[in-house]
Short mmCIF file of C-alpha atoms in Angstrom, two decimals:
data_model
loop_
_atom_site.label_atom_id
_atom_site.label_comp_id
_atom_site.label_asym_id
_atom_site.label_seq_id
_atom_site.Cartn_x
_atom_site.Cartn_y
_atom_site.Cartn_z
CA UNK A 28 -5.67 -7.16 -43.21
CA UNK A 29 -1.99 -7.77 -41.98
CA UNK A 30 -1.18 -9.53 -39.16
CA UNK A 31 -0.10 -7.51 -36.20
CA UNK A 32 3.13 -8.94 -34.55
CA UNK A 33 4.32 -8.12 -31.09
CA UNK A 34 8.31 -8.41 -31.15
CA UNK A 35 9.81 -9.25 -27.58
CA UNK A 36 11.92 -6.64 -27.56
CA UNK A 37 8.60 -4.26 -27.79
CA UNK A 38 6.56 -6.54 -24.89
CA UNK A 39 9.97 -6.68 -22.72
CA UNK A 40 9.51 -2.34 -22.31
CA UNK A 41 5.96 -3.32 -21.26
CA UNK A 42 7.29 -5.11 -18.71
CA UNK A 43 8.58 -1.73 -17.21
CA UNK A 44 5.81 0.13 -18.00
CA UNK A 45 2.50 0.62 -15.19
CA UNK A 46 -0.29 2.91 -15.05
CA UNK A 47 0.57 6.06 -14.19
CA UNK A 48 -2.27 8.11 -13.63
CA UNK A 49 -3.65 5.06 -10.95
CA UNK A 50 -0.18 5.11 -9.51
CA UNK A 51 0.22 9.24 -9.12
CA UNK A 52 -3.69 8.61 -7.69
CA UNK A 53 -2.44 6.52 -4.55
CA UNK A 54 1.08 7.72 -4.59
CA UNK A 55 0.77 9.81 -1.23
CA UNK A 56 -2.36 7.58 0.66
CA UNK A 57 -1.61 6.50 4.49
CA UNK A 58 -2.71 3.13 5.00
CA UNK A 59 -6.03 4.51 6.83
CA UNK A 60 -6.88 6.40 3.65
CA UNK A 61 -6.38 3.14 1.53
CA UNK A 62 -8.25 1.21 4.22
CA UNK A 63 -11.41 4.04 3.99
CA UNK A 64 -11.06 4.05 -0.04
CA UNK A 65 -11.52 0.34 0.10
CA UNK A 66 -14.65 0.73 2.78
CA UNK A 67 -16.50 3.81 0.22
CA UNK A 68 -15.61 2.22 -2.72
CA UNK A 69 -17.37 -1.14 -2.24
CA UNK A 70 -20.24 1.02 -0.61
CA UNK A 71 -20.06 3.28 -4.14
CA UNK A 72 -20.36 -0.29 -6.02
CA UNK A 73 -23.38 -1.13 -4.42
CA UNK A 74 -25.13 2.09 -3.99
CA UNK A 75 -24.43 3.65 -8.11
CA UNK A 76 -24.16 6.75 -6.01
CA UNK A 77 -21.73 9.97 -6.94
CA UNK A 78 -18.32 9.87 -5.80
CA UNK A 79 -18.15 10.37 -1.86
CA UNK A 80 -16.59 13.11 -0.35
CA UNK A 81 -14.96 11.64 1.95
CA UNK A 82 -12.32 10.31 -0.45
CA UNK A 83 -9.08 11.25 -0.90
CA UNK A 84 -9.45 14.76 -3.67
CA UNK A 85 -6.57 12.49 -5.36
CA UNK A 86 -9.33 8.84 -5.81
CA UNK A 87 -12.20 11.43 -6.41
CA UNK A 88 -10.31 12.86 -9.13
CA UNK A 89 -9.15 9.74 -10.63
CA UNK A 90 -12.59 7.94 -10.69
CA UNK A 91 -14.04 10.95 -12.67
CA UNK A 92 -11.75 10.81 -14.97
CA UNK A 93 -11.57 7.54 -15.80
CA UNK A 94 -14.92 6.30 -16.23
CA UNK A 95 -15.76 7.46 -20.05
CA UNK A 96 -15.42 4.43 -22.44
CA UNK A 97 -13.64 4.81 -25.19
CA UNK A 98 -14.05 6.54 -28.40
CA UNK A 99 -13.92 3.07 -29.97
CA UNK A 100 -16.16 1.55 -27.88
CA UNK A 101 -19.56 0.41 -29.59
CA UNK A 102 -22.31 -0.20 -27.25
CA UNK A 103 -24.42 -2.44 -29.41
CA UNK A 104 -21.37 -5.01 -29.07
CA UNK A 105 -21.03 -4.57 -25.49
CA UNK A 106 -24.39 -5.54 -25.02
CA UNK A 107 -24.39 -7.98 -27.20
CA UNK A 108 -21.27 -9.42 -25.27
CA UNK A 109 -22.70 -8.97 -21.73
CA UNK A 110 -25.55 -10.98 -23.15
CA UNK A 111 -23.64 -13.77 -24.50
CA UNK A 112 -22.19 -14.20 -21.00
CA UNK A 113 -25.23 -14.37 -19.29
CA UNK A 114 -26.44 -16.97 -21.85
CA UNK A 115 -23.66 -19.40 -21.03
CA UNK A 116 -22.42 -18.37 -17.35
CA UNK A 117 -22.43 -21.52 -15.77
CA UNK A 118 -19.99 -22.54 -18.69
CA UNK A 119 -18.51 -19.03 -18.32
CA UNK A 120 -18.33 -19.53 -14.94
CA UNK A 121 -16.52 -23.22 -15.31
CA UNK A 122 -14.34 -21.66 -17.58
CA UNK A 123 -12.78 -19.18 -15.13
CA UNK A 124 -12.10 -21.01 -12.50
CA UNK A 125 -10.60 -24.24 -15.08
CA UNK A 126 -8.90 -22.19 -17.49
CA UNK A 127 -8.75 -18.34 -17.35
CA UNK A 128 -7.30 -17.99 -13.69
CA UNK A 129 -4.99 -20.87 -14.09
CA UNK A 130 -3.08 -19.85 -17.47
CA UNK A 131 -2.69 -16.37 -15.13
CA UNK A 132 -1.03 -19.03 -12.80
CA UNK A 133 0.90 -20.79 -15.47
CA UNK A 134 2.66 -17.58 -15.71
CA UNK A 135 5.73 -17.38 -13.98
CA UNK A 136 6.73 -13.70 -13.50
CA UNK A 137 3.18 -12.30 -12.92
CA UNK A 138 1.90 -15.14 -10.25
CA UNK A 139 4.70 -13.82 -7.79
CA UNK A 140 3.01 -10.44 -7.09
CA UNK A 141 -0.42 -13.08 -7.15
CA UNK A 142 0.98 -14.68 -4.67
CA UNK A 143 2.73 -11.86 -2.36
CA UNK A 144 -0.40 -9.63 -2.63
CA UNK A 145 -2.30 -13.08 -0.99
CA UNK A 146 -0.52 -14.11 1.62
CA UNK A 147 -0.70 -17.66 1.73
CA UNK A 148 0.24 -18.97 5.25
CA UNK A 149 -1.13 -22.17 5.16
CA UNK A 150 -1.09 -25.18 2.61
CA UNK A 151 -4.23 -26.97 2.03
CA UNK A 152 -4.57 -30.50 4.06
CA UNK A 153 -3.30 -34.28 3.55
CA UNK A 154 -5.79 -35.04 0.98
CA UNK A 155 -4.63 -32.36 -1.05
CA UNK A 156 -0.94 -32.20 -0.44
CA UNK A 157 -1.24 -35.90 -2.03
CA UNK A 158 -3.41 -35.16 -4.73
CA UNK A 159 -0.70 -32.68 -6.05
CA UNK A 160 2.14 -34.93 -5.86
CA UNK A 161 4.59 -35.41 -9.13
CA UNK A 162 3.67 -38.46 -9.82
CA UNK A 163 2.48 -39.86 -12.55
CA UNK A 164 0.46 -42.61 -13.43
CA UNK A 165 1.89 -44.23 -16.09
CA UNK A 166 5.11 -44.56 -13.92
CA UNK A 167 3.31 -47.30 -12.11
CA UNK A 168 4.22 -51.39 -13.24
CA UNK A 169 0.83 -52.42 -12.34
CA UNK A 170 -2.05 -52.50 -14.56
CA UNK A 171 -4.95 -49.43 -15.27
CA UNK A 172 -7.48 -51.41 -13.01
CA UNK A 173 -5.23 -51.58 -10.28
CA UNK A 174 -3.69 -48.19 -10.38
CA UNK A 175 -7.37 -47.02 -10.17
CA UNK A 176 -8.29 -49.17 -7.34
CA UNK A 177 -5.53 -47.88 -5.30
CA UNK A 178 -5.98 -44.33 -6.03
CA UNK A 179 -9.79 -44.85 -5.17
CA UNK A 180 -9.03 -47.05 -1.91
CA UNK A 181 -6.40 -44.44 -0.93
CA UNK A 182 -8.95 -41.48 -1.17
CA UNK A 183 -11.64 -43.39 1.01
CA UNK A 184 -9.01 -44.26 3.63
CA UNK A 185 -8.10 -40.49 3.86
CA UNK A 186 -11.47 -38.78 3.77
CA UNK A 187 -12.09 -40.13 7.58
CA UNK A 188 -9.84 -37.48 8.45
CA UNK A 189 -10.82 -34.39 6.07
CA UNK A 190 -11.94 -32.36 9.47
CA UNK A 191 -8.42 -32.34 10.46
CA UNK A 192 -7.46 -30.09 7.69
CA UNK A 193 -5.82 -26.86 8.37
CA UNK A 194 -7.59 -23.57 8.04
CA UNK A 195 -8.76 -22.04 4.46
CA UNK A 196 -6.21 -19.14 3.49
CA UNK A 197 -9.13 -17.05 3.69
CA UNK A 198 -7.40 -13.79 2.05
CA UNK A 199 -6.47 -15.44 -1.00
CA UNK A 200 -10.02 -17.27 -1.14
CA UNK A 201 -11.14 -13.68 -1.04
CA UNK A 202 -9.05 -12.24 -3.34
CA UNK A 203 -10.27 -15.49 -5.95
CA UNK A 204 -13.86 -14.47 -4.98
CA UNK A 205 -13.21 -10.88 -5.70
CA UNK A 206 -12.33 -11.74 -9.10
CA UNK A 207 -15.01 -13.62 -10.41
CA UNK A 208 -17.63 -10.51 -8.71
CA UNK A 209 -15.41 -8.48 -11.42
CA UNK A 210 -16.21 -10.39 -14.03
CA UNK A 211 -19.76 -10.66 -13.22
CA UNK A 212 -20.22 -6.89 -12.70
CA UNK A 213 -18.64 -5.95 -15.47
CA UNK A 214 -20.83 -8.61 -17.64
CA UNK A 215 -24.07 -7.45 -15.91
CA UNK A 216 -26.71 -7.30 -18.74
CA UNK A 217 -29.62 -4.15 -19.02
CA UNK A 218 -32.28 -5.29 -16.17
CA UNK A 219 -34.36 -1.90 -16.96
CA UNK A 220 -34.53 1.50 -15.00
CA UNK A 221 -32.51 1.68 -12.27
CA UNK A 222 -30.36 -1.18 -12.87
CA UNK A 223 -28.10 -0.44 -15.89
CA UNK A 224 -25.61 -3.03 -17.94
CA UNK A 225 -22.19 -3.51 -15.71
CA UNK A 226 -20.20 -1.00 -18.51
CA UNK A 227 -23.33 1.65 -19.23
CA UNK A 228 -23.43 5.00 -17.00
CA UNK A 229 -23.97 3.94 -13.47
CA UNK A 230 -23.03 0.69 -14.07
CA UNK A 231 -21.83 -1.67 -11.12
CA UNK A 232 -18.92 -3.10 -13.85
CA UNK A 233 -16.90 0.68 -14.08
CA UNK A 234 -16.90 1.18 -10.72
CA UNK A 235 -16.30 -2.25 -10.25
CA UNK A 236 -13.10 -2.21 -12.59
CA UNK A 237 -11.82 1.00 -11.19
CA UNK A 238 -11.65 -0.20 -7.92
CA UNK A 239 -9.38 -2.84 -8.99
CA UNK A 240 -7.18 -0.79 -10.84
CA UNK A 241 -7.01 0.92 -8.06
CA UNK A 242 -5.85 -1.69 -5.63
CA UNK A 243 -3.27 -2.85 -8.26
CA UNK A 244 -1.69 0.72 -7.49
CA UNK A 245 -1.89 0.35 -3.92
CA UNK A 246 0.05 -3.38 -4.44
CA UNK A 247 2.90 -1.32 -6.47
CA UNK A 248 3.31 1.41 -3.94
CA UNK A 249 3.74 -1.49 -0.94
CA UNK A 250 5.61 -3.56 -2.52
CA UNK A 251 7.95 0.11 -3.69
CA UNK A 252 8.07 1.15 -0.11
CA UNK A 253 9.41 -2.55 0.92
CA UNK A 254 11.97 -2.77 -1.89
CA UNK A 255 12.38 -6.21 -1.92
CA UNK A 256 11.00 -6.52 -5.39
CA UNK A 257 13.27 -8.16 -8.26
CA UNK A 258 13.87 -6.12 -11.01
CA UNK A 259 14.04 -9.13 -13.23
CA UNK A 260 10.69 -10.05 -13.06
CA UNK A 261 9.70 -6.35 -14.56
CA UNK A 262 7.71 -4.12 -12.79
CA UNK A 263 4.82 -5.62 -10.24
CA UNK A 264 1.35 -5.25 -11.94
CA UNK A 265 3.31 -4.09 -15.41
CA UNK A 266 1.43 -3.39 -18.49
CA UNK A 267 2.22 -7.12 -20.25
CA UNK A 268 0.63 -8.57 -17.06
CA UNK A 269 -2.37 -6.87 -17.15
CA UNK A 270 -2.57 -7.31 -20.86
CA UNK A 271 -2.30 -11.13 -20.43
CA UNK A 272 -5.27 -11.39 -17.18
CA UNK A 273 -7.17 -9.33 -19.35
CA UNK A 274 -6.50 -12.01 -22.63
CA UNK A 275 -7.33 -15.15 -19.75
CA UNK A 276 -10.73 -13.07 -19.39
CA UNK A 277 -11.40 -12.99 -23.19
CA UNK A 278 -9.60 -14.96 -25.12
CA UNK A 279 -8.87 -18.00 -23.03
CA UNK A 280 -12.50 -18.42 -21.90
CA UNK A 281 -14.08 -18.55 -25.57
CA UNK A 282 -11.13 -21.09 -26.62
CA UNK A 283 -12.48 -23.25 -23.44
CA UNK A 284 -16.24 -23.02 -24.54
CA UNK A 285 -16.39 -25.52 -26.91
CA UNK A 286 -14.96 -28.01 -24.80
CA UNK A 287 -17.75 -27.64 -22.29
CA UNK A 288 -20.36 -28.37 -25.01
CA UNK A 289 -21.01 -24.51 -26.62
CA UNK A 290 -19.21 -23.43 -29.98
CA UNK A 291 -19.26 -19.48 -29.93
CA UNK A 292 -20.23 -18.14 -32.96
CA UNK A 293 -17.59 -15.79 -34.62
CA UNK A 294 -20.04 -12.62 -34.06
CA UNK A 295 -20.47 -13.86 -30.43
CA UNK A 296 -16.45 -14.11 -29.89
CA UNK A 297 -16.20 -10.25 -31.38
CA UNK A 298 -18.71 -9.08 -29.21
CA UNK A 299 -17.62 -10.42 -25.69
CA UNK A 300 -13.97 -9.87 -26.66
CA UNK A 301 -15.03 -6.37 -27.62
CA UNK A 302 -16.55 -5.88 -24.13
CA UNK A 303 -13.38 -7.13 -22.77
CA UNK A 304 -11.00 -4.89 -24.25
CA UNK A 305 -13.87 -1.65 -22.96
CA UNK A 306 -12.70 -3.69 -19.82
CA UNK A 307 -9.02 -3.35 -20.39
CA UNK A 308 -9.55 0.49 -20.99
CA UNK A 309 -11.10 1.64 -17.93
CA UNK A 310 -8.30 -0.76 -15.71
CA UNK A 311 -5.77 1.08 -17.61
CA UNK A 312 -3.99 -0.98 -20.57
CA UNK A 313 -2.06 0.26 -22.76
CA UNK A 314 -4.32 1.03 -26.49
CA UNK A 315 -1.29 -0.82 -27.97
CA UNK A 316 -1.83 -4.21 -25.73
CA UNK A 317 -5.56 -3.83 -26.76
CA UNK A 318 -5.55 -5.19 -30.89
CA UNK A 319 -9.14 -4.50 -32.01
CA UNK A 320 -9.70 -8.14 -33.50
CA UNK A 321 -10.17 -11.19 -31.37
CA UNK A 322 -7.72 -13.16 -34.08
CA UNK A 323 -4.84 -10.62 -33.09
CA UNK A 324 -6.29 -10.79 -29.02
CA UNK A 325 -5.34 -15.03 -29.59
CA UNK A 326 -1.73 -13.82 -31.42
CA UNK A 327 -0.65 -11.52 -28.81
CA UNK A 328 -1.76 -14.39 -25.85
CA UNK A 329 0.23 -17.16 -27.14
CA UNK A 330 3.18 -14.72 -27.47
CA UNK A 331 3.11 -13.69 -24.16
CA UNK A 332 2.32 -17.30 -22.94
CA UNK A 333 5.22 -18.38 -24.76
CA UNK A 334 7.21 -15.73 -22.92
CA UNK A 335 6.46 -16.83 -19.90
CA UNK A 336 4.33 -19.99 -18.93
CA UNK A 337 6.62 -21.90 -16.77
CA UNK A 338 6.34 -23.72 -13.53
CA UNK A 339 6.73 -21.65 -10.27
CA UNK A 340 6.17 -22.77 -6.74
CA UNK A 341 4.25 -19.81 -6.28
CA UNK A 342 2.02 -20.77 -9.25
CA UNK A 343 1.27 -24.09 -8.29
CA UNK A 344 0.19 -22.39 -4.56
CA UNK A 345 -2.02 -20.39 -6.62
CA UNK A 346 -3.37 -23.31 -8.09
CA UNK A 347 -3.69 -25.16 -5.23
CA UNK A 348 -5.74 -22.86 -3.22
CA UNK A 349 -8.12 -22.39 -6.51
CA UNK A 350 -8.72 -26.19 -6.15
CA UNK A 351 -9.14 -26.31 -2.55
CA UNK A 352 -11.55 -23.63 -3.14
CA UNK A 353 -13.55 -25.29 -5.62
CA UNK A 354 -13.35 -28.41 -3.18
CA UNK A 355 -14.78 -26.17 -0.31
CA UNK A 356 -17.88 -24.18 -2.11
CA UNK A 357 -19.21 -26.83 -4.08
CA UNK A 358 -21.62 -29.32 -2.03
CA UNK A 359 -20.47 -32.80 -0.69
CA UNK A 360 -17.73 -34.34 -2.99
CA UNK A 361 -18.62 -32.82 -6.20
CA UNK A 362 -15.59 -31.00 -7.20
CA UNK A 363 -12.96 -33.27 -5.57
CA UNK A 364 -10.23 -33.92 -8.20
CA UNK A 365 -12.83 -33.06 -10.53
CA UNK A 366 -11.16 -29.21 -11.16
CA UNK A 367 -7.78 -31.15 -12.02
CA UNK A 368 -8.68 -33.14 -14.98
CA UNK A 369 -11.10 -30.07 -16.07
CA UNK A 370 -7.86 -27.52 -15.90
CA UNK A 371 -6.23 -30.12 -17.73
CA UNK A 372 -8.93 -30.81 -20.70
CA UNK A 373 -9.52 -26.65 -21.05
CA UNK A 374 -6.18 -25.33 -21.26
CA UNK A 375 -3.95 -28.56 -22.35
CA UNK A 376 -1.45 -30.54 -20.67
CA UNK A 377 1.54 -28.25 -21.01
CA UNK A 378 -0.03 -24.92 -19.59
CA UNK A 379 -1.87 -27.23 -16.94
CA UNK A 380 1.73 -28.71 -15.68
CA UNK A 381 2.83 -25.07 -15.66
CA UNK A 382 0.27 -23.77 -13.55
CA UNK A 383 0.94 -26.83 -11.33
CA UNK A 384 -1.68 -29.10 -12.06
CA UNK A 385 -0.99 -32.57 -11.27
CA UNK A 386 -1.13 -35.36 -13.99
CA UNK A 387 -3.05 -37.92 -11.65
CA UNK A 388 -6.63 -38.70 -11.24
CA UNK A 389 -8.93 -40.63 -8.95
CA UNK A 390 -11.34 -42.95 -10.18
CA UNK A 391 -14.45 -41.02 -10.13
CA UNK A 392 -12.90 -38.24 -11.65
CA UNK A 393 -12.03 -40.50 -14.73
CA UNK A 394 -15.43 -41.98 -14.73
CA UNK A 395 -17.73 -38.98 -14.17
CA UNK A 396 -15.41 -36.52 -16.92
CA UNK A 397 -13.90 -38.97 -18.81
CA UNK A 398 -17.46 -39.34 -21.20
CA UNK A 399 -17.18 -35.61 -21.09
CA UNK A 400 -13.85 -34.98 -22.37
CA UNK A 401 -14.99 -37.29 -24.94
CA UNK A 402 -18.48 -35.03 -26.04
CA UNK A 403 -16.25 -32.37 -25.67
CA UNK A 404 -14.20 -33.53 -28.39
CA UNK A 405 -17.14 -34.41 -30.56
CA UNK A 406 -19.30 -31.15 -30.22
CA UNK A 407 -18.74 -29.81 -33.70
CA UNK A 408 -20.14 -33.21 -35.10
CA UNK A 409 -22.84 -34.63 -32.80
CA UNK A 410 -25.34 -32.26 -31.96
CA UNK A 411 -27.32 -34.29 -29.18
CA UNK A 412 -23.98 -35.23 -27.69
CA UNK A 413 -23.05 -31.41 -27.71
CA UNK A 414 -26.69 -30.81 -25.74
CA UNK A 415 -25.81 -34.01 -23.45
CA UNK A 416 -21.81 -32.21 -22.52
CA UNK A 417 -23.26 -28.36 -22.49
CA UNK A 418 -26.03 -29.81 -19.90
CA UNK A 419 -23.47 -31.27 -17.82
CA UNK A 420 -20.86 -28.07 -17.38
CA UNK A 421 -24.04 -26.10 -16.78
CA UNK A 422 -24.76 -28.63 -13.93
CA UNK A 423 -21.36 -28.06 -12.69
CA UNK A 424 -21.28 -24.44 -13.10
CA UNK A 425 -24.45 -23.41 -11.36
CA UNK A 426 -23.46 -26.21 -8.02
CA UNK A 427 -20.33 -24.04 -8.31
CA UNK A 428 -21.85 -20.62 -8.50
CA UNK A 429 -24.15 -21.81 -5.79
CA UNK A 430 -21.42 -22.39 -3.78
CA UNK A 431 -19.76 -19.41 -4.23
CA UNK A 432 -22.83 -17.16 -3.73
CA UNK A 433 -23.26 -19.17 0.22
CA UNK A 434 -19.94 -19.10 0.92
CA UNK A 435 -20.18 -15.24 2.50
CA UNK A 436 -16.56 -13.40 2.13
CA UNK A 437 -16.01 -12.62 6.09
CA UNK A 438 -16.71 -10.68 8.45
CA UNK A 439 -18.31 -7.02 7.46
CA UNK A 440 -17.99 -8.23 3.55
CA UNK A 441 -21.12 -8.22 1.53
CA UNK A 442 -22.07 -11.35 -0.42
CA UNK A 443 -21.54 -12.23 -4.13
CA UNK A 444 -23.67 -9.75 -6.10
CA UNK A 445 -25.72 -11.76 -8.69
CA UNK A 446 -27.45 -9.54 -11.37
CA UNK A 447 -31.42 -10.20 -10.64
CA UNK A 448 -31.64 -11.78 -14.40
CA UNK A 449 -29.29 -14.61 -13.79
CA UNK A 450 -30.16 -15.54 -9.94
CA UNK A 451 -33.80 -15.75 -11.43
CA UNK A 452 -32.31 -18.03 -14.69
CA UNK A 453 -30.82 -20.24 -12.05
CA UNK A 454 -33.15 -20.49 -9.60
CA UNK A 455 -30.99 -19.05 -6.65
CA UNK A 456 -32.62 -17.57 -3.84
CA UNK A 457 -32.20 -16.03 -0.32
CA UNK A 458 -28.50 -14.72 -1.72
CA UNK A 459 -28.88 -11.23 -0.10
CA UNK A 460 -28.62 -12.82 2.83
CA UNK A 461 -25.30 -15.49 2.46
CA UNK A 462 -24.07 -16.12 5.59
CA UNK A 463 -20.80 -15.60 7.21
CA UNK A 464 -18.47 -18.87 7.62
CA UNK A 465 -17.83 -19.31 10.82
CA UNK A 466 -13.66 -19.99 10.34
CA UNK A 467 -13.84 -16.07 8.88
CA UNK A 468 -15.74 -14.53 11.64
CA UNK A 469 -12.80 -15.38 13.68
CA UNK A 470 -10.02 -14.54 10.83
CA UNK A 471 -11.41 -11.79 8.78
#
């Protein structure tokens, strides 16, 4: 079969191209219509009920027409795909938050509408501020021991003052959060009557997806009516962008498997990318960003990551409020530098440094992921070590996910939505319930 190539010149007109039918759908919405679409369409998630009334006749329209699948799309490897996720999804779940969201970082033309759309206000505090700094540690005279000592002496001294750390910058927290109840709704297996797979008829994953489609057409009409955009950069939310979250979703997450201790098989990679590209459909990309085999899905993503994965300050803002949220969900110290050196060992040095990742390391990260990196390296080969390195990033992904699922999203925001099957698998409980931080009752 030949090779499909994507020239520049071809991904370049991409870069001017949106969704049309989403944008003509919002085009003429006051901001108290967008603010009551938002309200009914998180109630329509939740509910699987028919499309309100109430809406706008333009979002009513849209959402009826856009949530048929594909002609291509073949349910048995949807399934198949949803339940490949579920199997692994506290690796899955590691492997967003370490690899998939940061190469969208790493990205240095698509973060900036990331970043404007979040509003970051604040920077995250003194402990974190230093753990991002340039340096490196091999620019140090002294010895490994001692440049370990110090690091770890330096991060004692400075966790007597943690509670002195600014404020969370809760709407980009919730716009991370948001994400990752995407990708879980749209990888929601079959639970039985009444609660259908995220992408079957009814499904929490459509409606899911075309609310988020949705809000990237509200983000392009702001950011139209303020007119501050650069041209340069291609249109906000352009086709090549989406193409490329949509290849961090896919693509990016089954390269990162392995290192966390599970080798896909190739039947499991052509199944979950297959679900991904139903995905891509219903939030609007282009058939022509969508190849049909994961092999071309891998070609088009380094092409566009060759395009484009450079350093940006807004990118390594990104990054650093992904880490501070990591550092803020998880329980006690867990994740502390920990999310560095995973970024890092998941998506490689040079796309890490791009998405602003720091080279430097404490000593507990070193000692508690170091043997890790090092199983990771070895899973094709050792099968018990695999086990040993798989059982370890499913530690870390269900403290994470437990984290997440507690945190609460503000005031008058429901909780993280866990499909039955997997809170059961992991033993989380009481989740209908998450309570409210109390920093976001004040700010949300």
């Amino acid at each position: 079969m030949m090779e499909m190539v994507w020239t520049d010149e071809f991904l370049d007109r991409k870069r001017t191209e949106c969704d049309p039918e989403a944008d003509e759908a919002v085009r003429n919405l006051s901001q108290h219509e967008v603010t009551l679409a938002n309200e009914l369409m998180t109630h329509l998630i939740l509910n699987e009920q028919p499309v309100p009334e109430a809406l706008p006749p333009s979002l009513r329209r849209f959402l009826n027409d856009t949530r048929a699948l594909p002609s291509w799309a073949q349910k048995s490897l949807i399934l198949e795909g949803q339940a490949f996720f579920n199997r692994c999804a506290p690796q899955m779940l590691l492997a967003l938050f370490c690899a998939s969201l940061p190469s969208c970082y790493a990205a240095s033309k698509g973060v900036k509408v990331l970043h404007t759309t979040g509003r970051m206000g604040r920077e995250r505090g003194t402990k974190a501020r230093n753990r991002l700094s340039t340096e490196l540690l091999t620019s140090h005279p002294e010895g490994l021991l001692s440049r370990l000592a110090r690091r770890f002496l330096a991060r004692f001294k400075g966790s007597a003052d943690s509670s002195s750390e600014p404020g969370l910058p809760t709407n980009l927290y919730r716009r991370i959060l948001e994400t990752a109840q995407m990708v879980v709704d749209v990888m929601a297996p079959d639970q039985g009557p009444g609660k259908p797979a995220g992408l079957e008829p009814g499904g929490r994953g459509i409606r899911s997806a075309q609310k988020v489609r949705l809000m990237h057409a509200v983000v392009r009409n702001l950011i139209a009516q303020k007119g501050q955009w650069d041209p340069a950069l291609g249109q906000p939310i352009n086709q090549e962008d989406m193409a490329a979250t949509m290849l961090a979703f896919s693509v990016v997450t089954l390269r990162a498997l392995p290192k966390l201790g599970y080798t896909p098989s190739p039947h499991e990679k052509h199944a979950y990318y297959h679900a991904w590209r139903v995905v891509g459909h219903i939030m609007g990309i282009d058939g022509e960003l969508l190849p049909e085999r994961y092999e071309d899905g891998e070609r088009l993503f380094d092409k566009i990551a060759q395009r484009h994965f450079h350093w940006s300050q807004e990118g390594q803002e990104m990054t650093q409020a992904l880490l501070s949220l990591m550092d803020h969900v998880t329980p006690g110290n867990l994740f502390d530098d920990l999310g560095e050196v995973l970024i890092h060992h998941l998506v490689g040095p040079s796309t890490a440094r791009a998405a602003g990742v720091p080279d430097t390391y404490d000593l507990k990260s070193i000692l508690v992921m170091g043997p890790l990196i090092g199983l990771g390296w070895a899973t094709d080969q050792m099968d018990e070590q695999s086990l040993f390195s798989e059982s370890l990033c499913g530690l870390l992904g269900r403290k994470l996910m437990e984290g997440i699922v507690w945190a609460g999203r503000g005031k008058n925001r429901v909780p993280f939505r866990l499909p039955d099957q997997l809170r059961q698998t992991w033993g989380l409980h009481g989740w209908e319930k998450a309570p409210e931080r109390p920093d976001e009752q004040a700010t949300a």
